[in-house]
CSV table of C-alpha atoms and ligand atoms in Angstrom, one decimal:
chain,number,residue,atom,x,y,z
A,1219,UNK,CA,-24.6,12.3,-22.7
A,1220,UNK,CA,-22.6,9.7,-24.0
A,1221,UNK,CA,-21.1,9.9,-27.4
A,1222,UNK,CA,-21.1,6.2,-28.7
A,1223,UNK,CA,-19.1,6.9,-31.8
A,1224,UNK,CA,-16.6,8.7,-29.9
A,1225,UNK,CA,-16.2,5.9,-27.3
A,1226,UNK,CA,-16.0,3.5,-29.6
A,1227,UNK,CA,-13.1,5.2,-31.5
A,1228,UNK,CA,-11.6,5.8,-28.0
A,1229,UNK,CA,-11.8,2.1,-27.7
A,1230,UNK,CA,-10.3,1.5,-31.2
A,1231,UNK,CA,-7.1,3.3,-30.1
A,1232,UNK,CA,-6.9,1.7,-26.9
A,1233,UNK,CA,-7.0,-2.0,-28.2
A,1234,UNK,CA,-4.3,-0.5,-30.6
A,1235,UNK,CA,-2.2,0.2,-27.7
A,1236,UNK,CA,-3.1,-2.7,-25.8
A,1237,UNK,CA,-2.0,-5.5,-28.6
A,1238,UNK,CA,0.9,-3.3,-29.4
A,1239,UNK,CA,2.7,-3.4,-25.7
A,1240,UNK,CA,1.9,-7.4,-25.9
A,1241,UNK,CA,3.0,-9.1,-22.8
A,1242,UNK,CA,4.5,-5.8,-21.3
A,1243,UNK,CA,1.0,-4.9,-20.0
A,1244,UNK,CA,-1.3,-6.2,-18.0
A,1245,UNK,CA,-4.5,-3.9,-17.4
A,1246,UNK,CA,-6.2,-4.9,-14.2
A,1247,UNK,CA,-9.9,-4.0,-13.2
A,1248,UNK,CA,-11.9,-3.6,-10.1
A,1249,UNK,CA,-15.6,-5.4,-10.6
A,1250,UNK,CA,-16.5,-1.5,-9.2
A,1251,UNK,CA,-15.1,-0.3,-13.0
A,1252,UNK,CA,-17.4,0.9,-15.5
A,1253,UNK,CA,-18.4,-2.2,-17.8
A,1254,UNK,CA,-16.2,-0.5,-21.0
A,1255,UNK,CA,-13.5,-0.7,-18.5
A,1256,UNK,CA,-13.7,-4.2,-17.3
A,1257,UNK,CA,-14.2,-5.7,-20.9
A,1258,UNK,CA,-10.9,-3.6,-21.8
A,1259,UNK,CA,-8.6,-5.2,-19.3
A,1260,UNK,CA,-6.8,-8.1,-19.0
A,1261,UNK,CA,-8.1,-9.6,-15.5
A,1262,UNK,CA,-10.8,-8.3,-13.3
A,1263,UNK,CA,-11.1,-9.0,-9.5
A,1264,UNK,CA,-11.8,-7.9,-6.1
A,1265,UNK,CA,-9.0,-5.9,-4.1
A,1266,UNK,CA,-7.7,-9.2,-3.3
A,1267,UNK,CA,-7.5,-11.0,-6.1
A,1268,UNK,CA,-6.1,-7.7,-8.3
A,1269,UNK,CA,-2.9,-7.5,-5.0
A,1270,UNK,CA,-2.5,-11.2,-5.8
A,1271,UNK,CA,-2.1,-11.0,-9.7
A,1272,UNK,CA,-0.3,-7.8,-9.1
A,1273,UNK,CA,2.0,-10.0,-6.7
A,1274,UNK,CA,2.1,-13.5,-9.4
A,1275,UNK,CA,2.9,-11.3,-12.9
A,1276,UNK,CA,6.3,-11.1,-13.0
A,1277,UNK,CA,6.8,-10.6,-16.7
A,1278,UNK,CA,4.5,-7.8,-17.7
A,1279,UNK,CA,6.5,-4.4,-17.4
A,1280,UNK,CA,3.8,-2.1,-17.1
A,1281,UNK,CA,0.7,-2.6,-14.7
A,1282,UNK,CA,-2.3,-0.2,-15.3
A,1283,UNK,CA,-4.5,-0.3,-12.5
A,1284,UNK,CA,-8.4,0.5,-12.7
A,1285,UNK,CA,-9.3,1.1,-9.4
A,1286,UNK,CA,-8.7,3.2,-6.6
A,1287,UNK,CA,-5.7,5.1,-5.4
A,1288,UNK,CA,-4.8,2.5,-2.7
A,1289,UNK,CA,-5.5,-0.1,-4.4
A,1290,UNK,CA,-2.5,0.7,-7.4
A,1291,UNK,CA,-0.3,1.6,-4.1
A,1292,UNK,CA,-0.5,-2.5,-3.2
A,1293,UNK,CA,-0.2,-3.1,-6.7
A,1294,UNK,CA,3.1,-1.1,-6.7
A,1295,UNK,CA,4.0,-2.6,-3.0
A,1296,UNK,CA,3.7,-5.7,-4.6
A,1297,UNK,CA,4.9,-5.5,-8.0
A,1298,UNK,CA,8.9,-6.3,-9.0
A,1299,UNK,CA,11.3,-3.1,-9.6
A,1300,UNK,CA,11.0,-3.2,-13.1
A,1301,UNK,CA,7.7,-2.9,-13.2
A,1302,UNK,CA,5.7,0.3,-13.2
A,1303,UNK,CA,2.0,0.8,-12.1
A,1304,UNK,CA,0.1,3.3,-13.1
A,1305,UNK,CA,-3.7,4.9,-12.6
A,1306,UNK,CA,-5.2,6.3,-15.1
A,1307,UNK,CA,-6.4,9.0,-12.4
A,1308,UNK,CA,-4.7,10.0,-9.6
A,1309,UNK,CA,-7.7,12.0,-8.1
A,1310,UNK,CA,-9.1,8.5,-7.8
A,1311,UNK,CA,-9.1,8.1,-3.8
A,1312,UNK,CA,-11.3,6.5,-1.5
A,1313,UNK,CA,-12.6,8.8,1.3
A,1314,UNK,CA,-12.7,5.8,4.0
A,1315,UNK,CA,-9.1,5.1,3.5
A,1316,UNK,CA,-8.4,8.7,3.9
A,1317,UNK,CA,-10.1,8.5,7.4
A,1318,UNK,CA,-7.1,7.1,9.1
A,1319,UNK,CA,-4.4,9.2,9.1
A,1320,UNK,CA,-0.6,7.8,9.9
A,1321,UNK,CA,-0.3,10.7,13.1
A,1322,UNK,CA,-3.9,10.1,14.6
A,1323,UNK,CA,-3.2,6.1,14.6
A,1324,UNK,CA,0.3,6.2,15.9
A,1325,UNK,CA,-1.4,8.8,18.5
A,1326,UNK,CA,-4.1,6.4,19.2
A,1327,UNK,CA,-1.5,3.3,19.4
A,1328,UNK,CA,0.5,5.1,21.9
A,1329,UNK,CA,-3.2,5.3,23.8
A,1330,UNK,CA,-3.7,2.1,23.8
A,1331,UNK,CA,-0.6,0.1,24.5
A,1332,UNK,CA,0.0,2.3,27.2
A,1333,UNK,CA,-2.8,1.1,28.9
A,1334,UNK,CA,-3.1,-2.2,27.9
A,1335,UNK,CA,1.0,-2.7,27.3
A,1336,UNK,CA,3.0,-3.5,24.3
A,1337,UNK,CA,2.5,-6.8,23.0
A,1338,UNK,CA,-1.0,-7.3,23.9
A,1339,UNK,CA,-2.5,-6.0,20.3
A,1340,UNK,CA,-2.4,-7.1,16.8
A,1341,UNK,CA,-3.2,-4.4,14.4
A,1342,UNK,CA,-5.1,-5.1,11.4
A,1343,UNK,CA,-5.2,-3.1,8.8
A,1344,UNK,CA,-7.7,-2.9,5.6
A,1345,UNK,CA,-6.6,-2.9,2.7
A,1346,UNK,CA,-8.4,0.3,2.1
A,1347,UNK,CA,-5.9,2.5,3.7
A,1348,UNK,CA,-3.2,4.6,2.9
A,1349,UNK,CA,0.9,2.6,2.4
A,1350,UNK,CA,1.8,4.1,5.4
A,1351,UNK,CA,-1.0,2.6,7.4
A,1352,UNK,CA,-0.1,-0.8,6.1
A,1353,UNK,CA,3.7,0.1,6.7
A,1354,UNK,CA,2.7,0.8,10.6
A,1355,UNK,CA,0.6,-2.7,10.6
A,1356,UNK,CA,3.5,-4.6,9.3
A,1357,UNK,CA,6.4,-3.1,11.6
A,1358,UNK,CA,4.2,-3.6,14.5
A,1359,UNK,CA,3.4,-7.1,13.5
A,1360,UNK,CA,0.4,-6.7,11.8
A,1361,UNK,CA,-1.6,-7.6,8.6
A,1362,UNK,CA,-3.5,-6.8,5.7
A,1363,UNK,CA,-6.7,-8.0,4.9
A,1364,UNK,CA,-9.5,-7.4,2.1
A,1365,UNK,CA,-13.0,-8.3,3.0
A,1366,UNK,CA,-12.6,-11.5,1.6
A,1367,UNK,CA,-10.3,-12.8,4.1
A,1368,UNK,CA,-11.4,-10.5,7.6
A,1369,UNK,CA,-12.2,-13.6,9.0
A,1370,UNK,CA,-8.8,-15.8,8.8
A,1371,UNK,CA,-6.5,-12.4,9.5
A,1372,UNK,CA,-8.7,-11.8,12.5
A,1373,UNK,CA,-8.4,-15.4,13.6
A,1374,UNK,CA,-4.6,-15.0,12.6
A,1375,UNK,CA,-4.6,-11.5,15.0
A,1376,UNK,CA,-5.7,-13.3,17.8
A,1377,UNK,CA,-3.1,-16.5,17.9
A,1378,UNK,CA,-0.7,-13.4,17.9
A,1379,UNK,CA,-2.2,-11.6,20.4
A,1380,UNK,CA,-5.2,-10.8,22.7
A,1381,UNK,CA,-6.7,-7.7,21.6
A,1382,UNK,CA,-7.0,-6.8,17.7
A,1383,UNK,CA,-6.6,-3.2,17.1
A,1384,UNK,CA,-8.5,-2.6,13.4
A,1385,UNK,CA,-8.1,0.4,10.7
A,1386,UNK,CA,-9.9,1.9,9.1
A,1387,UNK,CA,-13.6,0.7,8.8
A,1388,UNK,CA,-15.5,0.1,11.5
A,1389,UNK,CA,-18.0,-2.0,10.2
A,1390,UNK,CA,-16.3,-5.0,8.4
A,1391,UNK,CA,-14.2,-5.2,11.7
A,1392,UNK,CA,-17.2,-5.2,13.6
A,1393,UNK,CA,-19.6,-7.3,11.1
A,1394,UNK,CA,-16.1,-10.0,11.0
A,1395,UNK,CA,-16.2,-9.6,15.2
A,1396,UNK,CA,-19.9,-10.9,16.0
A,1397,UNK,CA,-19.7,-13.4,12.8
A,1398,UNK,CA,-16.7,-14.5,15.4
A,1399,UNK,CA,-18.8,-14.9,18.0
A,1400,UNK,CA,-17.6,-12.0,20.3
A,1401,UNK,CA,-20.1,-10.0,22.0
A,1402,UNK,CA,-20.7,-6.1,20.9
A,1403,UNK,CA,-19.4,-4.7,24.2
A,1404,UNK,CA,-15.8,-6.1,23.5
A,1405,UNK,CA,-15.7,-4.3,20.3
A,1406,UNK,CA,-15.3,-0.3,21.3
A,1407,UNK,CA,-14.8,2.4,18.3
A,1408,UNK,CA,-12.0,4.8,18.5
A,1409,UNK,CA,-13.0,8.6,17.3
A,1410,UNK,CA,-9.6,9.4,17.0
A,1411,UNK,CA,-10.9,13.5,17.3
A,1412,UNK,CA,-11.4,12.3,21.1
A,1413,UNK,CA,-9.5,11.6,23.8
A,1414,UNK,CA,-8.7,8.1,24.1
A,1415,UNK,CA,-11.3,7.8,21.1
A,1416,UNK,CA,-14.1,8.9,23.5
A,1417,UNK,CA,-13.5,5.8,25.5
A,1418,UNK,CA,-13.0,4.9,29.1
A,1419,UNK,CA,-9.7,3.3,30.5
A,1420,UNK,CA,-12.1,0.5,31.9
A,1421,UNK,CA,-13.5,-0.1,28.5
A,1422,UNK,CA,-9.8,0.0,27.1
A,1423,UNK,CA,-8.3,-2.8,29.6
A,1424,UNK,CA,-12.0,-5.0,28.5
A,1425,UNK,CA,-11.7,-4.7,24.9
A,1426,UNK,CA,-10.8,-7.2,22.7
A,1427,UNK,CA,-11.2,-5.4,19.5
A,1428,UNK,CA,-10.9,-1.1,18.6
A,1429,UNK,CA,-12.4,-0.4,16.0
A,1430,UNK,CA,-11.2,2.4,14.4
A,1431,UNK,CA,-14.1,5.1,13.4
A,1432,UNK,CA,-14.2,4.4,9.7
A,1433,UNK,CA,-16.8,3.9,7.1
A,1434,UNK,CA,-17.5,3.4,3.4
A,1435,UNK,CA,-20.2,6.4,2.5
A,1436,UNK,CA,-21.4,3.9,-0.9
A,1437,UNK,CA,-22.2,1.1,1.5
A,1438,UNK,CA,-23.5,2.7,4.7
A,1439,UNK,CA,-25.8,4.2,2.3
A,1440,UNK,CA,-28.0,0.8,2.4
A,1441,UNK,CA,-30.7,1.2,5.4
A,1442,UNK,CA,-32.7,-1.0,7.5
A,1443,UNK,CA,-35.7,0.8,5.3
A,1444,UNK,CA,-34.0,-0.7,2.3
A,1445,UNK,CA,-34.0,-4.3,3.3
A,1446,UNK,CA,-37.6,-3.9,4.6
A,1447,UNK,CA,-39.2,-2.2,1.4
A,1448,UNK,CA,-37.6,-5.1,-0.9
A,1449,UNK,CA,-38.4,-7.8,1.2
A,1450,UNK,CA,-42.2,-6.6,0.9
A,1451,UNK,CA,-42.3,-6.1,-2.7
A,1452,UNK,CA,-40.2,-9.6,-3.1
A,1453,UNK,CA,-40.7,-12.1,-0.8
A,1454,UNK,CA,-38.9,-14.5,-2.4
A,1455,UNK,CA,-35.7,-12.8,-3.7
A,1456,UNK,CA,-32.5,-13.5,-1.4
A,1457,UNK,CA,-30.5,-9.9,-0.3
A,1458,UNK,CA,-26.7,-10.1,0.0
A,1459,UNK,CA,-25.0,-7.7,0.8
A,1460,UNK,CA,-21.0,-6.1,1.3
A,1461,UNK,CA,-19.4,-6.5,4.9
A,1462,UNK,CA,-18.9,-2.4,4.8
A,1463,UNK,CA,-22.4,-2.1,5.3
A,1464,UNK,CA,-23.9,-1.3,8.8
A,1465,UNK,CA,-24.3,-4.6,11.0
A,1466,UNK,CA,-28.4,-3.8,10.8
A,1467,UNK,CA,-28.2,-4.6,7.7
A,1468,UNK,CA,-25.8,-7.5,7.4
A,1469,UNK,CA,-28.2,-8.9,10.2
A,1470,UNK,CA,-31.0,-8.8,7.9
A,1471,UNK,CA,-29.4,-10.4,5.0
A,1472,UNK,CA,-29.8,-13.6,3.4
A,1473,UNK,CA,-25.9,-13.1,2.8
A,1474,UNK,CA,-22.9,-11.1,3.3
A,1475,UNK,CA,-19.9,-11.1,1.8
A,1476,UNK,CA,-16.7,-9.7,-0.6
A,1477,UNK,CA,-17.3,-8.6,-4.2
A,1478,UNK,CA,-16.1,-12.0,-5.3
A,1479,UNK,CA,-18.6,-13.8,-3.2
A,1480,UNK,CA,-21.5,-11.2,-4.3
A,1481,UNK,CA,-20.6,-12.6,-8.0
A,1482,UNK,CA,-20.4,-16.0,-7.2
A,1483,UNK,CA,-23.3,-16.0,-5.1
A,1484,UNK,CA,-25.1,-14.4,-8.0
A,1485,UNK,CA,-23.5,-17.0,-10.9
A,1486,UNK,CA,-24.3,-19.6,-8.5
A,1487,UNK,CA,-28.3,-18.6,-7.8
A,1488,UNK,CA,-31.0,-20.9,-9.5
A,1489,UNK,CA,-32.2,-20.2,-13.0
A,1490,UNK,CA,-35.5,-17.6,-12.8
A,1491,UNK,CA,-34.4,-16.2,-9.0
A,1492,UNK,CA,-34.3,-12.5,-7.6
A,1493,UNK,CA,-31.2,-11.1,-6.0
A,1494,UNK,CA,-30.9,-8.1,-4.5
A,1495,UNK,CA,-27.6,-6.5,-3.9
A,1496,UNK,CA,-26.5,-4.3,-1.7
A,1497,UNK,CA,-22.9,-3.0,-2.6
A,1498,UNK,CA,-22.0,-0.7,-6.1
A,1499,UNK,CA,-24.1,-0.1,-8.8
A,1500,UNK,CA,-21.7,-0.4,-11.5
A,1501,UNK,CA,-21.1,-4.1,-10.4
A,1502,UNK,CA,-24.5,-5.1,-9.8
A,1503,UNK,CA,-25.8,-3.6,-13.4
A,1504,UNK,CA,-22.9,-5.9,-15.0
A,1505,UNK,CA,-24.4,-8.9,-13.0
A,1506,UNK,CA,-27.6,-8.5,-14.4
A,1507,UNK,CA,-26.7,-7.9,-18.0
A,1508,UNK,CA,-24.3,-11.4,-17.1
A,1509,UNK,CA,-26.8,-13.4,-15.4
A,1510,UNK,CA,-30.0,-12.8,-18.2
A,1511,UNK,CA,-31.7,-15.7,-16.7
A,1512,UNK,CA,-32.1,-13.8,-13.5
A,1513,UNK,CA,-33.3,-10.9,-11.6
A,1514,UNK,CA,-30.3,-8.9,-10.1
A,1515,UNK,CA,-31.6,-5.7,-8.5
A,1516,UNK,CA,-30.1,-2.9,-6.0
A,1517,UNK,CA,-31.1,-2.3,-2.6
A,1518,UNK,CA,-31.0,1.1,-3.6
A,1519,UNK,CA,-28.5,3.2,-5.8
A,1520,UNK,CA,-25.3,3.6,-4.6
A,1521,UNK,CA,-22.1,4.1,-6.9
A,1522,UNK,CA,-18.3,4.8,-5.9
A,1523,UNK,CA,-18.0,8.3,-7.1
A,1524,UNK,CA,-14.0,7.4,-7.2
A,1525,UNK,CA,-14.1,4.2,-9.3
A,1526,UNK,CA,-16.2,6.5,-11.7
A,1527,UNK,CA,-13.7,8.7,-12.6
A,1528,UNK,CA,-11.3,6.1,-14.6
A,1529,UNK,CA,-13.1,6.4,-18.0
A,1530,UNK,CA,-12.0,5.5,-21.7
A,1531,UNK,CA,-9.9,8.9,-22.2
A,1532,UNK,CA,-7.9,8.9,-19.1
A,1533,UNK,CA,-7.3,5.2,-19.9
A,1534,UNK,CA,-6.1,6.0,-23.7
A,1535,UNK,CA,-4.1,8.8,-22.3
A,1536,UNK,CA,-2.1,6.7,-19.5
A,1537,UNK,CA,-1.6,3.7,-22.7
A,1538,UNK,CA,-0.5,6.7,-24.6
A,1539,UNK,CA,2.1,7.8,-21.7
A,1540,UNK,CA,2.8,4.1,-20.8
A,1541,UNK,CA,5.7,4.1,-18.1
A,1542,UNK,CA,5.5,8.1,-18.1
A,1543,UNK,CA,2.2,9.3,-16.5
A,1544,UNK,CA,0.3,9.0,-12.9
A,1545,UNK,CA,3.0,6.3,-11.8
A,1546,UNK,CA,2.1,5.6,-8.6
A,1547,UNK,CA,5.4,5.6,-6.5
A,1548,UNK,CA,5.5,4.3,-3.0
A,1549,UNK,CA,8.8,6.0,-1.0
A,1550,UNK,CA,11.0,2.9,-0.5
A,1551,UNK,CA,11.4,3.0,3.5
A,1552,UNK,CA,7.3,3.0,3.7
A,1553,UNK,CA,7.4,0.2,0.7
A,1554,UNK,CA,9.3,-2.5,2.5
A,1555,UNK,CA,7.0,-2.1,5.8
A,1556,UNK,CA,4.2,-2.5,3.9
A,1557,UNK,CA,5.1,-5.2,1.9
A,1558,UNK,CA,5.8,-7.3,5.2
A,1559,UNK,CA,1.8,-7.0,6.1
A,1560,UNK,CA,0.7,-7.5,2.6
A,1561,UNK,CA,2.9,-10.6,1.8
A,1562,UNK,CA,1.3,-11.9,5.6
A,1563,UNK,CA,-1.9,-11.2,3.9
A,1564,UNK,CA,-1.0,-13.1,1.0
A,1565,UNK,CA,0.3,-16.0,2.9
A,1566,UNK,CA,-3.0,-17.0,4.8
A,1567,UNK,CA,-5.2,-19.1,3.7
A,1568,UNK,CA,-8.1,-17.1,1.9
B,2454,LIG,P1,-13.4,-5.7,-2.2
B,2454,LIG,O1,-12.4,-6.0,-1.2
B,2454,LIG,O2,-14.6,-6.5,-2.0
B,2454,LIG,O3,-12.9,-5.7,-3.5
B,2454,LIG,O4,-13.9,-4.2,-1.9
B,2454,LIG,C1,-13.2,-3.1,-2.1
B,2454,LIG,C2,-13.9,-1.9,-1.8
B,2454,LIG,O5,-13.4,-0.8,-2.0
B,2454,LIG,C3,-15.3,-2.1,-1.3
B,2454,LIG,O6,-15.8,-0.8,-1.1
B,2455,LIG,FE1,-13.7,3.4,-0.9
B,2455,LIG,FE2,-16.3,2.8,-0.5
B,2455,LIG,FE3,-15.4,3.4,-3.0
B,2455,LIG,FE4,-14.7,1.1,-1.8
B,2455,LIG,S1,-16.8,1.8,-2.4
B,2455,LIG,S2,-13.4,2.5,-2.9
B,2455,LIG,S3,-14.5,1.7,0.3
B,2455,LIG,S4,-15.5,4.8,-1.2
């Protein structure tokens, strides 16, 4: 139950702190963040545009990141030595980005290119990963990307090379693959529990993309079933939906794209229209309370269990502890490899 005078002397404190440190802080929030989150900090975004603020403030001294863990680990990639980033919970992971694992991809590399031969692959790397998957992708000439820009570090990957190798989830690489134009067979997953990810050597030499066997559990949770049931009850609304759902879904669609395109598609829908969203609940709820003049629905309930936990106490406690507490720390060797696939991120064109 939630204790509304309680919050709200949370919140007190908090905006205490935050006018206090001034221009030495800079909160940033994921549009995943509870709404008394986002209305606390200084500049909300999608994973994108929170690495690229994280990259352009150069003053503040202390960045507090609400969002996931990996997400404050590019913050801190990016950010200037005297700057520290911290989470307000450190338990605050995401399970796909734990799905690739820095021994089972260099395993799986080693598969690969000895097949196919050194030089042939780009990897691509989400930027839901872990800084040492990013630091692998950028010493092996690789990139970042978010699911706002799949598309131009794919078409990026393939000027580089023939054969895109991507981490960690399968279904924005293989969504940004057929949006491409290239044909499901040419994409083949890798179960890295497998050997040579439960593919053949045949299908290895005719791939041109691996998809690594990812997923997001909030997004994969939308269904075929989903889109069919709204579509019934609302023939007219429009569905748009994240690129980390299934491709079934995306198929069925009106729409698919990034967080940041979800809101603008929604700020940008006529006056007295339906949209139904499939991606997390928390954002979707704050587009409907923004958008009064129109319907903004779920395609069912789905929220990031991970992005829940940063709350108004664990937020006071890290303003309390500013510089001291949950400092995310990136070992420097793993730092500077990452940085060189983030800053290529950050240098194409969105
Ligand atoms: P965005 O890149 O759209 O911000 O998504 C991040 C994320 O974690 C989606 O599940
Ligand atoms: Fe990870 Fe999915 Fe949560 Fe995004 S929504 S942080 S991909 S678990």
């Amino acid at each position: 139950m939630k204790n509304y005078v309680e919050d709200k002397n949370i919140i007190e404190q908090i905006l205490n702190l935050k006018e206090g440190l001034g221009d030495e802080l800079i909160i940033l929030t994921h549009h995943y963040q509870r709404n008394e989150i986002v209305d606390i900090g200084h500049f909300r975004g999608d994973s994108f545009e929170l690495s690229r603020k994280a990259a352009a403030d150069k003053n503040a001294r202390f960045i507090v990141f609400c969002g996931v863990h990996f997400m404050a680990e590019s913050a801190d990639i990016l950010s200037q030595p005297h700057q520290t980033v911290q989470i307000p919970e450190k338990g605050a992971g995401c399970p796909m980005a734990d799905m690739a694992d820095i021994a089972n991809v260099e395993s799986a590399w080693e598969d690969v290119t000895s097949i196919v031969g050194m030089g042939t692959i780009t990897p691509i790397v989400y930027m839901n990963s872990d800084a040492n998957i990013k630091a692998f992708c950028g010493r092996n000439g690789g990139v970042v990307c978010t699911s706002s820009n799949a598309h131009t570090a794919f078409h990026w990957g393939f000027d580089q090379r023939e054969k895109i190798f991507f981490f960690p989830d399968q279904h924005l690489g293989q969504n940004t693959g057929i949006q491409m134009g290239l044909q499901p067979e040419e994409m083949i997953v890798w179960d890295p529990k497998k050997r040579l990810g439960g593919n053949t050597q045949e299908n290895i030499e005719k791939a041109k993309v691996f998809l690594w066997d990812g997923y997001c559990h909030v997004h994969t949770r939308f269904r075929v079933e989903h889109v069919l049931k709204m579509r019934e009850k609302y023939p007219d609304a429009k569905i748009v939906v994240h690129p980390e759902c299934s491709n079934e879904v995306v198929e069925l669609a009106d729409a698919t794209g990034s967080t940041s395109f979800i809101v603008k598609y929604v700020d940008n829908a006529p006056s007295g229209s339906t949209i139904i969203i499939g991606t997390e609940i928390n954002l979707i709820n704050r587009l409907s309370i923004e958008n009064p003049d129109k319907t903004v629905l779920e395609l069912c309930y789905s929220l990031c269990p991970n992005m829940f936990k940063i709350n108004l106490r664990n937020l006071l406690w890290t303003l309390e502890n500013i510089g001291n507490s949950n400092v995310i720390n990136v070992p420097k060797e793993i730092k500077s490899e990452a940085k060189m696939a983030l800053d290529r991120m950050l240098a194409l064109a969105p």
